Coordinates of C-alpha atoms (C1' of nucleotides) in Angstrom, one line a residue:
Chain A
X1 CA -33.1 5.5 153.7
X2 CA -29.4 4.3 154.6
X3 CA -28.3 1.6 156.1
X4 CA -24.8 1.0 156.7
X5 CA -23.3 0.4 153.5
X6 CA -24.8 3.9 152.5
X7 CA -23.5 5.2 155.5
X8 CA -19.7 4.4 154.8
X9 CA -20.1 5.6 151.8
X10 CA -20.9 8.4 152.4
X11 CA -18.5 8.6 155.0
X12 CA -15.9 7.8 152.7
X13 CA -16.7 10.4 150.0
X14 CA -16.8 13.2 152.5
X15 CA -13.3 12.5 154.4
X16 CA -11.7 12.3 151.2
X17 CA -12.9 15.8 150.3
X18 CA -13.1 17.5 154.0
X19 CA -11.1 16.2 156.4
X20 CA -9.0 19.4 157.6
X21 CA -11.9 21.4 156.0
X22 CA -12.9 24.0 158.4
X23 CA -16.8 24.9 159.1
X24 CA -16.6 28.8 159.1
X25 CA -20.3 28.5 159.6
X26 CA -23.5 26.4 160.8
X27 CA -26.7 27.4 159.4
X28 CA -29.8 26.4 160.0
X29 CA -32.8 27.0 157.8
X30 CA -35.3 24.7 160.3
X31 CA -35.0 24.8 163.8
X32 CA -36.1 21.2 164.5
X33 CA -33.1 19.9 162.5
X34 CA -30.4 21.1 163.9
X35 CA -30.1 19.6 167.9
X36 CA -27.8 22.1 170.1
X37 CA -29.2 21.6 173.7
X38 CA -25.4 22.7 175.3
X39 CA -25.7 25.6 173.4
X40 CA -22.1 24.8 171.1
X41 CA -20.8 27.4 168.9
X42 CA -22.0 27.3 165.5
X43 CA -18.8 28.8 164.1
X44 CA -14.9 28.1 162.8
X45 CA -14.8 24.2 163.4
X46 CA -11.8 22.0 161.9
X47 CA -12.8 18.7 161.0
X48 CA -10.4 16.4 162.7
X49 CA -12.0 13.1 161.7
X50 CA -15.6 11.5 160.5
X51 CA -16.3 8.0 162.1
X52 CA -19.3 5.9 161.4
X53 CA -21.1 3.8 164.0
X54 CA -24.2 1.9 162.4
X55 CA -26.3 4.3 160.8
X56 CA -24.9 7.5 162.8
X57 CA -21.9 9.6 161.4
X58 CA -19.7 11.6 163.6
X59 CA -18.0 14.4 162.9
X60 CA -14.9 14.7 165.5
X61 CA -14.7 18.4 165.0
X62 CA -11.9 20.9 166.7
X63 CA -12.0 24.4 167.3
X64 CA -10.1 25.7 164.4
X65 CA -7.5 28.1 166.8
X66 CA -4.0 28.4 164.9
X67 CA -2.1 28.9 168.2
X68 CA -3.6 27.1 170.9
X69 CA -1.7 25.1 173.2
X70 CA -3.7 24.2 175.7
X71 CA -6.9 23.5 174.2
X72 CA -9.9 23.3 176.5
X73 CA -12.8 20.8 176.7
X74 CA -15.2 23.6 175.2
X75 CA -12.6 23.5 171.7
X76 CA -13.8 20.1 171.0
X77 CA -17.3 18.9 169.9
X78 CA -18.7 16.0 168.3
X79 CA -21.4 16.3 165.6
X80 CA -24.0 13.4 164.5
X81 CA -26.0 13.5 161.8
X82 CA -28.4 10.3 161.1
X83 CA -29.9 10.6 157.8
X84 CA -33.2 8.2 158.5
X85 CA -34.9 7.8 155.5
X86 CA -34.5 10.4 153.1
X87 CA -31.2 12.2 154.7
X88 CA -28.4 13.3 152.6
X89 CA -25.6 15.0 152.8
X90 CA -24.4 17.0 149.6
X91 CA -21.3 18.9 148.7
X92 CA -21.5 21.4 147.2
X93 CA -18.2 23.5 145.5
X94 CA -19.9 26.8 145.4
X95 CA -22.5 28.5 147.8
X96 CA -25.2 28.0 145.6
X97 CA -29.4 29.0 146.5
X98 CA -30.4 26.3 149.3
X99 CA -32.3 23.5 147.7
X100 CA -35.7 23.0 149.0
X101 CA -35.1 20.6 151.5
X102 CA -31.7 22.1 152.7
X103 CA -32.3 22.3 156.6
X104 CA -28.8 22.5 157.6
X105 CA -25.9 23.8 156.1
X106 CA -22.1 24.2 156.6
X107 CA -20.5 26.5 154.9
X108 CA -17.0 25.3 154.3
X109 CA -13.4 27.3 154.0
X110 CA -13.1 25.7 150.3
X111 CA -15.8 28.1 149.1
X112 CA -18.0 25.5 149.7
X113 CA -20.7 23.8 151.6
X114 CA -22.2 20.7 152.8
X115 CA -25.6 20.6 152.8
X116 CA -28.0 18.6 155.3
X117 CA -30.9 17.4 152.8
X118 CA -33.6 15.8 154.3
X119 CA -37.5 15.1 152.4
X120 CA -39.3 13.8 155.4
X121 CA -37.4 15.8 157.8
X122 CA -36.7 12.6 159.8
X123 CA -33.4 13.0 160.1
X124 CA -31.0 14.8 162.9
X125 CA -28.1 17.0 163.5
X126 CA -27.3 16.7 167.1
X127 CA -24.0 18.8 168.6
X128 CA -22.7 17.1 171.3
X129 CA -20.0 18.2 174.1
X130 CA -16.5 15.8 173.8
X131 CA -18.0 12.4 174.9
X132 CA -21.8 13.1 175.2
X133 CA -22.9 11.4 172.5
X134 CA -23.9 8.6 174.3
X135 CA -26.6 10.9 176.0
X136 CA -28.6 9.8 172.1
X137 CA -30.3 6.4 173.6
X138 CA -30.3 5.3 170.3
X139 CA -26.5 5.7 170.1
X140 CA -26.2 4.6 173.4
X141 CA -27.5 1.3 173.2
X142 CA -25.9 0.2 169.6
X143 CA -25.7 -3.1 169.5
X144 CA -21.9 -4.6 167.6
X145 CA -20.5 -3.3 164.0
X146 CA -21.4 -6.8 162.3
X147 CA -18.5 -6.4 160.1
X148 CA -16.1 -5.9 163.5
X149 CA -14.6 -8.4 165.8
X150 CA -17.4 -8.0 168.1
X151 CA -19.8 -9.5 166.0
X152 CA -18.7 -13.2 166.4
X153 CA -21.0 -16.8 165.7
X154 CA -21.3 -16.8 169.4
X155 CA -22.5 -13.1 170.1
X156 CA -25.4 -14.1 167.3
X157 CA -26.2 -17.8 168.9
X158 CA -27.0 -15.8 172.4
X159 CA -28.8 -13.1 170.8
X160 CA -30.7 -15.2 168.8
X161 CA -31.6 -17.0 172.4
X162 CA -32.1 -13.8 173.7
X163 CA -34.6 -12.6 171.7
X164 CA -35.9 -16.0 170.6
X165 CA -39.7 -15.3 170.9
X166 CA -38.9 -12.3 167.6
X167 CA -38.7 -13.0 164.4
X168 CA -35.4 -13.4 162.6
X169 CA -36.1 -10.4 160.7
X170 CA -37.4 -8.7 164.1
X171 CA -33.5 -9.0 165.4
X172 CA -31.3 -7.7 162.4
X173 CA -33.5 -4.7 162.3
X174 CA -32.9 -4.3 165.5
X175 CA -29.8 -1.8 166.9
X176 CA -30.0 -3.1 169.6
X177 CA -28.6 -6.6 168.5
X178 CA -26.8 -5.5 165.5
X179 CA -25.9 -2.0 164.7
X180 CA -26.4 -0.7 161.1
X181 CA -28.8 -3.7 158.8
X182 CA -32.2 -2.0 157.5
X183 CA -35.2 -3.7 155.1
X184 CA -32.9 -4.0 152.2
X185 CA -30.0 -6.1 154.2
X186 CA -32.0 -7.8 156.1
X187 CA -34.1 -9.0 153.3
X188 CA -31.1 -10.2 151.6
X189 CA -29.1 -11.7 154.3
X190 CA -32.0 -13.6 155.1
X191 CA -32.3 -15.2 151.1
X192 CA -29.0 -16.3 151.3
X193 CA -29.1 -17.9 154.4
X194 CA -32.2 -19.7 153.5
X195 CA -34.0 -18.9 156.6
X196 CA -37.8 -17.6 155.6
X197 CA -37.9 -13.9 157.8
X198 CA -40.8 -15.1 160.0
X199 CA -39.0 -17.9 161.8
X200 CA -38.5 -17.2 165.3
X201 CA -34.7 -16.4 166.3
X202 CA -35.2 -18.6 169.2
X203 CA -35.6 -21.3 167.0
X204 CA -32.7 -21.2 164.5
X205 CA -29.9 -24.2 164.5
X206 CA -26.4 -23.3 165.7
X207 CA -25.8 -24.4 161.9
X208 CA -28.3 -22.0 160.2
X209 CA -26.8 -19.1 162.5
X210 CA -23.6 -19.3 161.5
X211 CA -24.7 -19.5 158.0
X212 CA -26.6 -16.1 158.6
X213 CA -23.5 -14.3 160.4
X214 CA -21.6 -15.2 157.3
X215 CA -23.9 -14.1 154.6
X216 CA -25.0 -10.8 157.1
X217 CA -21.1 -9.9 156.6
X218 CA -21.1 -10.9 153.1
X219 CA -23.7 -9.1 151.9
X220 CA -22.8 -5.7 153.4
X221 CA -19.3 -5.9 152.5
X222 CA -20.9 -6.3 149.0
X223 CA -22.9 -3.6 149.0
X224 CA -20.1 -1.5 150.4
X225 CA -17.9 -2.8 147.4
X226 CA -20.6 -1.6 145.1
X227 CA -21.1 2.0 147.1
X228 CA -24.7 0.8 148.4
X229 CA -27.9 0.3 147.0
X230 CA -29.9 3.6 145.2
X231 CA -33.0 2.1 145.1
X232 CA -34.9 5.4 145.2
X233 CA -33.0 8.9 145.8
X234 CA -29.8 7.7 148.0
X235 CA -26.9 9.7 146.8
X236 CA -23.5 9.7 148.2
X237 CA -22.0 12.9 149.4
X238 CA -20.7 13.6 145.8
X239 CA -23.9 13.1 144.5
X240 CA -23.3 9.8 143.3
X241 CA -25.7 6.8 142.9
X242 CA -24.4 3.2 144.5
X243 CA -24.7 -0.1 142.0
X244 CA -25.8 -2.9 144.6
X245 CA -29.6 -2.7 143.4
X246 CA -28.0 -4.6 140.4
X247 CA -27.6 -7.0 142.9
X248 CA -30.5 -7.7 145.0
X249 CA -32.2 -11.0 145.3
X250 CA -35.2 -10.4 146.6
X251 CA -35.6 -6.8 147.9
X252 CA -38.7 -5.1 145.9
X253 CA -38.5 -8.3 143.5
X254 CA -42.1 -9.5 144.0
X255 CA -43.5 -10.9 141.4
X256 CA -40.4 -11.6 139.9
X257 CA -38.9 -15.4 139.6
X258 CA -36.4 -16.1 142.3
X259 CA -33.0 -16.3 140.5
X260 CA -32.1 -19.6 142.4
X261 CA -34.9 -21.8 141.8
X262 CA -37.9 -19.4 139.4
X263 CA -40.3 -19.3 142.0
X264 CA -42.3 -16.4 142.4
X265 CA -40.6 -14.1 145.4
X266 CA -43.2 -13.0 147.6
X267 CA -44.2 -9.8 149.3
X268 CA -45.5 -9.8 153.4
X269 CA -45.4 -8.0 156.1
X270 CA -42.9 -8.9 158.7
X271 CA -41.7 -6.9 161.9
X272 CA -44.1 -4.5 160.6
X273 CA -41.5 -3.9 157.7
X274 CA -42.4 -5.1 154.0
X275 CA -40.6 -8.0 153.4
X276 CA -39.1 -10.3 150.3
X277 CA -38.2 -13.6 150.1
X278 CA -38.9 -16.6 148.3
X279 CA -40.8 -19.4 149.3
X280 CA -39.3 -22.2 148.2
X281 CA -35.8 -21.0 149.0
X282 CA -36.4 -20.0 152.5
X283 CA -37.7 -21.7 154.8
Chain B
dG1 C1' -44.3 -7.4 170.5
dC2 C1' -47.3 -4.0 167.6
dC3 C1' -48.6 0.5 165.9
dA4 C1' -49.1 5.2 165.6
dG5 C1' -46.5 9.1 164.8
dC6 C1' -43.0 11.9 162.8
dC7 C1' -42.9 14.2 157.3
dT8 C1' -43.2 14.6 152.1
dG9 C1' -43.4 12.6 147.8
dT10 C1' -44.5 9.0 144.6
dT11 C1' -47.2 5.3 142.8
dG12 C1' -51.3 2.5 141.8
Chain C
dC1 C1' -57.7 9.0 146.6
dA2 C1' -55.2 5.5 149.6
dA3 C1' -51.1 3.1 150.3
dC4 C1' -46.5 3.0 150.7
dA5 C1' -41.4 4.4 151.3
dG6 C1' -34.3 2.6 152.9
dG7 C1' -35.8 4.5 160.3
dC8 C1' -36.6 5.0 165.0
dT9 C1' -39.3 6.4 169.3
dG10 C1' -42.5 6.0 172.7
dG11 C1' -46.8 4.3 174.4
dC12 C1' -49.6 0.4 175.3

DNA sequence: GCCAGCCTGTTG
DNA sequence: CAACAGGCTGGC
């Protein structure tokens, strides 16, 4: 369900409320959820920090020891969550009856909890040792933040060569290239650049790319501006809906006149993703 | 590349 | 009832 503008927002609601929060306790209500293959301690963690690296968050979490002056490796731990499609995470001020998709909760020293919610069960908590969270391949292999420095025209001209026999569409899904753009970004980016989501990367003029690596940043720091898109059920981690579906061009607008030019926006299948766009606009 | 598979819920 | 849903992996 989130793609990176969810993600930071979520990430931004929860550090607000629970950085120097401590977890007194991890529990687990399904044991597929919650990942612990080094066996880390499921109790008294400080939340130091919560980063966000494409769709991942990370939890930099501390052993919460009040006199410790030589900490070891074993007092530190890093915890991702990826929400895939239906993930959330929810705060909640009391410890109320888990709801019925609650797979993973932490009970916070507020009197509170935050609770892993996930429909599909797609999603993942994963514990890691200080550092291991590279041994996730799909962290591993994260391709740039496209709204960081590493994301230049040039990085996106040699990875559209790269993968020049995919479609556009087929490369900003893809974390490898780009880390954090779903179906919704992708769709829109696309629209605004003009390019139709078939065309083949390897094809794209130097002029068209840097068109696309502008509107790819533009429209995510949009939606981040408007605290993502809540299409269908994504909720922040205060339980609040985002405002960039107000804003969409294209995605789920079939049927509907483009907004540019009135032509109907279409509806295909693209990267084996369902895809908008309109067909005079894009081409 | 594509496509099934992972899951449950909603929509047509 | 089938088709589809904001993601990703692994097997051809």
């Amino acid at each position: 369900m989130p793609e990176l503008p969810e993600v930071e927002t979520i990430r931004r609601t929860l550090i607000e409320k629970i950085q120097n929060q401590v977890i007194e306790e991890i529990i687990c209500y399904h044991p597929d959820v919650l990942v612990n293959p080094d066996g880390i301690s499921l109790d008294n963690w400080l939340i130091k920090d919560i980063r966000r690296r494409g769709k991942y968050l990370l939890f930099d979490l501390q052993k919460d020891i009040i006199c410790n002056p030589k900490p070891a490796a074993r007092d530190y731990c890093v915890m991702m969550v990826h929400l895939r499609m239906t993930g959330k995470l929810l705060l909640e001020e009391k410890i109320v009856e888990p709801a019925k998709h609650t797979h993973v909760r932490f009970v916070l020293s507020n009197g509170g909890s935050l609770d892993f919610n996930d429909t599909r069960r797609f999603g993942r908590v994963t514990l890691f040792p200080p550092g291991q969270e590279f041994n996730d391949c799909g962290f591993a292999t994260l391709g740039p933040e496209p709204l960081g420095d590493d994301f230049t025209i040039d990085y996106l001209i040699n990875t559209c060569k790269r993968y020049g026999k995919s479609s556009i569409k087929g490369v900003l899904l893809n974390q490898k290239a780009i880390a954090g753009i779903g179906n919704i970004y992708a769709d829109e980016s696309l629209f605004r650049a003009g390019i139709f989501p078939e065309r083949k990367a390897g094809e794209l003029s130097h002029a068209k790319i840097t068109l696309l690596h502008q509107k790819v940043r533009e429209v995510l720091t949009e939606a981040i501006g408007h605290r993502g898109t809540s299409f269908r059920d994504y909720v922040d981690g205060l339980g609040n809906k985002g405002f960039f579906q107000l804003h969409l061009a294209v995605y789920q607008k079939d049927g509907d006149p483009c907004l540019a030019c009135g032509t109907t926006i279409e509806k295909i299948k693209v990267a084996g993703r369902s895809t908008h766009f309109c067909p005079h606009c894009q081409k």
